[in-house]
């Protein structure tokens, strides 16, 4: 049995450079009993929205005592704060870049306790450019081996965190305005719209190209769509996805990560 | 010592999306003592033939009690069966898509016991689109922690499984007709021809482009080929490979995964 | 507690083919208590200089008793020697291809003990093309489970190893001539110049294209550069990097891995 909590890793380091290997090596030295679990290291460089989605979608499937080390950090070396969050036994470390935005906007997440760990972070002798290995890893190891998060920083009100426009959908001119958080390997386009949000059986999606408009049938599985037909479904990730059966919604609907999408309801097509 | 069997993973999920991380997280929760070993997650989307090769080539190198969780599943959400197989102590979970085809056509593999696990699979509350995490993972965990495969499904005759044309080479007009299962990182083209199949020292390969025909010398190592020369060798994966020394057979012979190749013997060139 | 040393892996096998999975499976069978830690498997095919950099930069962050299994091997199947090295408790296995060149040119590394393991390697029944799985893995497992390196080969003088031109920078016509070892995911260009080498606050870099010359400010963090400005900094990897703030030095300076760079000092621009 391991006495240490598992540590989940989420970065934009990629799997070619030796950065992930050095991060895992540092964690292995500092918390040798911890199981290291990768969420993804292929977040688009500086892709905070994509990382926020990966984290919010994945955390519920991880062990209840997991520590999440998240580094997608456009501001490394600048003065941005290092944040710790605690929610239902899980603990999260991330730069204050909006990365925790979707996790903390989930139902029930207002119970999260937030801490500013910047002062503790400043006590580490760190390379100027690789805070993941030199600061986040030792902090994660301390959490995984039993140190309480509250001991590492000062409590902070959740409202003080950086907030990004994609953290929640908004109504605009009768349409639901949301954002393509991520396009997956199969071309499914994940929207910044939680699947507990009720949608009518038929929606119309405007993609950002002027005049492009697609009827989207709300279905339960890809197989319910005809070949070449676009649809919307509550996927496996907790957010609505635009999908095509055995094809790519990305290509069918000409969408890319970061695009805005307007959803219209009950409209004659 | 771990009391749980190791679990080998083979999917087409890629390493960017958070799917592999969620699959591994689910397995870590359900079988925390199991060692998780990746075969590959970069199978071409829906690339059943490539996955079948990866599995057949890799299983002999894995521990004798390993559980293999294989998800390359063009039919997720449709009615396809979920298959369990047991062969020499190793256990295999896969959709009935042909994925087990090369494993089960190996010498001695007619001793495998096959089960249809669809009824047990149906008892899980699953997302419609991610059966790997929601159905395969709990089934794999049950096998890894000691439940017998026979308790999870109904015995099925091997002849009832989906069979793909690439599962075995055939003779056609005096040529041995086989299939490019996979092109590896170094440009080697793996054929659907086991290397215990005797070949003469010189073969002629026709690629599918009309009129393209290459003399291929049968060699033991890449280094025996002259630069730019194409050859065939019994590789490290149990199947013949077409190769070029310090170069790419894929480019030299203009082959792609899925192509048919006709091999001729004893013919004047 | 594990009684076995951790094993670090560095290869050019990529993460699509099943080679890494088979290598890890073999190690799991032979050294089941060893923690397997990947440095990278995405070294450019046959990219010995890149691999040498990954190894030299990463080893200091790994556990003091780690065994490093390094396979970037243009000469597989030819007669090249298999080398073992011991330095400060860590042990290294690599082909004699220059891969250990940057590790062994580090300050203090002349204390390393070098062995030729070719005779022991020859006792394994191996596929002709996959020595990583069939020879390196069993040797690494023997080291990890306690066998001393000296028992596996004959002592060899370090001067007898293959040496590559990029192993150390040289002075040429008043300029410091070095080499782009690696371009990372963020476009930073790592030079074959250790960061304990003193540089003046301003340097001028010539890239190989005739006439291209860039003023490079020596900075401590990316954030100290203006957008679009190129700079040099002692990075997190022990070697100088050419960098651009929130941009790609690779594109700004039109550099590629393998390029030569000449650095000039104190010169009017």
Tab-separated table of N, CA and C in Angstrom, chain A residues 12-19 21-22 25-26 28-29 33 41-43 45-46 74 127-130 133, chain C residues 1 15 35 37-40 42 54 57-58 61-63 182 184-186 220-222 233 235-237 246:
chain	number	residue	atom	x	y	z
A	12	UNK	N	1.797	21.611	-20.847
A	12	UNK	CA	1.960	21.823	-22.290
A	12	UNK	C	3.411	21.566	-22.700
A	13	UNK	N	4.091	20.659	-21.995
A	13	UNK	CA	5.517	20.409	-22.256
A	13	UNK	C	5.752	19.532	-23.485
A	14	UNK	N	4.736	18.812	-23.947
A	14	UNK	CA	4.934	17.874	-25.052
A	14	UNK	C	5.673	16.632	-24.587
A	15	UNK	N	5.781	15.651	-25.492
A	15	UNK	CA	6.429	14.383	-25.145
A	15	UNK	C	7.717	14.166	-25.918
A	16	UNK	N	8.275	15.236	-26.478
A	16	UNK	CA	9.567	15.112	-27.154
A	16	UNK	C	10.691	15.641	-26.273
A	17	UNK	N	10.540	16.864	-25.796
A	17	UNK	CA	11.535	17.454	-24.907
A	17	UNK	C	11.653	16.633	-23.615
A	18	UNK	N	12.783	16.756	-22.925
A	18	UNK	CA	12.972	15.941	-21.716
A	18	UNK	C	12.297	16.523	-20.478
A	19	UNK	N	11.400	17.520	-20.661
A	19	UNK	CA	10.835	18.230	-19.509
A	19	UNK	C	9.925	17.332	-18.660
A	21	UNK	N	10.003	14.113	-18.428
A	21	UNK	CA	10.854	13.130	-17.767
A	21	UNK	C	11.527	13.705	-16.531
A	22	UNK	N	11.991	14.945	-16.620
A	22	UNK	CA	12.656	15.575	-15.474
A	22	UNK	C	11.647	15.898	-14.371
A	25	UNK	N	10.932	12.643	-12.750
A	25	UNK	CA	12.093	12.218	-11.975
A	25	UNK	C	12.150	12.972	-10.648
A	26	UNK	N	11.907	14.279	-10.699
A	26	UNK	CA	11.921	15.075	-9.468
A	26	UNK	C	10.847	14.566	-8.494
A	28	UNK	N	9.594	11.596	-8.378
A	28	UNK	CA	9.986	10.263	-7.906
A	28	UNK	C	10.999	10.361	-6.778
A	29	UNK	N	11.891	11.343	-6.861
A	29	UNK	CA	12.857	11.524	-5.775
A	29	UNK	C	12.183	12.038	-4.506
A	33	UNK	N	6.736	7.142	-3.129
A	33	UNK	CA	5.593	6.228	-2.993
A	33	UNK	C	4.390	6.683	-3.811
A	41	UNK	N	0.198	15.842	-21.618
A	41	UNK	CA	1.302	16.792	-21.724
A	41	UNK	C	1.295	17.477	-23.076
A	42	UNK	N	0.274	17.204	-23.869
A	42	UNK	CA	0.182	17.784	-25.206
A	42	UNK	C	-0.845	18.896	-25.291
A	43	UNK	N	-1.107	19.589	-24.183
A	43	UNK	CA	-1.889	20.813	-24.277
A	43	UNK	C	-1.166	21.741	-25.251
A	45	UNK	N	0.742	24.716	-26.721
A	45	UNK	CA	1.570	25.644	-25.933
A	45	UNK	C	0.762	26.870	-25.491
A	46	UNK	N	0.764	27.115	-24.197
A	46	UNK	CA	0.050	28.241	-23.587
A	46	UNK	C	-1.481	28.128	-23.755
A	74	UNK	N	1.866	30.770	-19.560
A	74	UNK	CA	2.426	31.811	-20.425
A	74	UNK	C	3.293	32.797	-19.649
A	127	UNK	N	15.406	27.298	-11.350
A	127	UNK	CA	15.775	27.851	-12.647
A	127	UNK	C	14.717	28.883	-12.999
A	128	UNK	N	15.097	29.855	-13.822
A	128	UNK	CA	14.152	30.926	-14.134
A	128	UNK	C	13.044	30.458	-15.063
A	129	UNK	N	13.247	29.348	-15.748
A	129	UNK	CA	12.321	28.984	-16.819
A	129	UNK	C	11.573	27.681	-16.600
A	130	UNK	N	11.900	26.911	-15.598
A	130	UNK	CA	11.266	25.601	-15.461
A	130	UNK	C	10.711	25.438	-14.040
A	133	UNK	N	9.325	21.803	-12.726
A	133	UNK	CA	10.247	20.869	-12.074
A	133	UNK	C	10.776	21.417	-10.753
C	1	UNK	N	8.599	-0.664	-0.208
C	1	UNK	CA	9.888	-0.183	-0.720
C	1	UNK	C	10.365	-1.103	-1.845
C	15	UNK	N	6.339	7.035	-30.066
C	15	UNK	CA	5.267	6.544	-29.194
C	15	UNK	C	4.104	5.977	-29.993
C	35	UNK	N	11.104	0.946	-10.874
C	35	UNK	CA	10.281	2.024	-11.400
C	35	UNK	C	10.840	2.419	-12.770
C	37	UNK	N	11.106	5.049	-15.776
C	37	UNK	CA	10.925	6.482	-15.969
C	37	UNK	C	11.402	6.873	-17.362
C	38	UNK	N	10.513	7.453	-18.170
C	38	UNK	CA	10.893	7.842	-19.529
C	38	UNK	C	11.540	9.220	-19.544
C	39	UNK	N	12.687	9.351	-20.187
C	39	UNK	CA	13.233	10.682	-20.484
C	39	UNK	C	12.559	11.188	-21.756
C	40	UNK	N	12.706	10.460	-22.835
C	40	UNK	CA	11.968	10.749	-24.061
C	40	UNK	C	12.107	9.546	-24.973
C	42	UNK	N	10.980	10.276	-28.204
C	42	UNK	CA	10.801	11.006	-29.451
C	42	UNK	C	12.074	11.689	-29.921
C	54	UNK	N	19.705	15.393	-24.233
C	54	UNK	CA	18.627	14.971	-23.329
C	54	UNK	C	19.207	14.244	-22.106
C	57	UNK	N	21.339	16.624	-19.780
C	57	UNK	CA	20.481	17.581	-19.078
C	57	UNK	C	19.613	16.905	-18.025
C	58	UNK	N	19.269	15.641	-18.229
C	58	UNK	CA	18.286	14.988	-17.362
C	58	UNK	C	18.899	14.197	-16.221
C	61	UNK	N	18.748	15.120	-12.501
C	61	UNK	CA	17.446	15.190	-11.842
C	61	UNK	C	16.908	13.812	-11.487
C	62	UNK	N	17.609	12.769	-11.875
C	62	UNK	CA	17.140	11.404	-11.627
C	62	UNK	C	17.746	10.865	-10.329
C	63	UNK	N	17.124	9.842	-9.767
C	63	UNK	CA	17.649	9.269	-8.525
C	63	UNK	C	19.113	8.856	-8.666
C	182	UNK	N	19.303	21.036	-30.086
C	182	UNK	CA	17.882	20.690	-29.971
C	182	UNK	C	17.064	21.966	-30.072
C	184	UNK	N	13.365	23.106	-28.883
C	184	UNK	CA	12.308	22.528	-28.060
C	184	UNK	C	10.928	22.935	-28.566
C	185	UNK	N	9.889	22.457	-27.887
C	185	UNK	CA	8.508	22.655	-28.318
C	185	UNK	C	8.123	24.119	-28.421
C	186	UNK	N	8.826	24.966	-27.653
C	186	UNK	CA	8.494	26.384	-27.615
C	186	UNK	C	9.397	27.197	-28.556
C	220	UNK	N	17.859	36.669	-17.951
C	220	UNK	CA	17.664	35.581	-16.990
C	220	UNK	C	16.333	34.853	-17.207
C	221	UNK	N	15.319	35.583	-17.738
C	221	UNK	CA	14.030	34.939	-18.003
C	221	UNK	C	13.498	35.410	-19.354
C	222	UNK	N	12.620	34.599	-19.945
C	222	UNK	CA	11.996	34.966	-21.212
C	222	UNK	C	11.308	36.334	-21.104
C	233	UNK	N	19.916	32.806	-22.908
C	233	UNK	CA	19.831	32.669	-21.454
C	233	UNK	C	20.322	31.301	-21.035
C	235	UNK	N	19.440	28.368	-19.466
C	235	UNK	CA	18.100	27.835	-19.268
C	235	UNK	C	18.045	26.897	-18.078
C	236	UNK	N	17.105	26.008	-18.118
C	236	UNK	CA	16.883	25.067	-17.027
C	236	UNK	C	17.592	23.751	-17.288
C	237	UNK	N	18.295	23.655	-18.422
C	237	UNK	CA	18.814	22.353	-18.859
C	237	UNK	C	20.338	22.267	-18.763
C	246	UNK	N	7.583	34.723	-25.662
C	246	UNK	CA	6.279	34.337	-26.216
C	246	UNK	C	6.357	34.107	-27.722
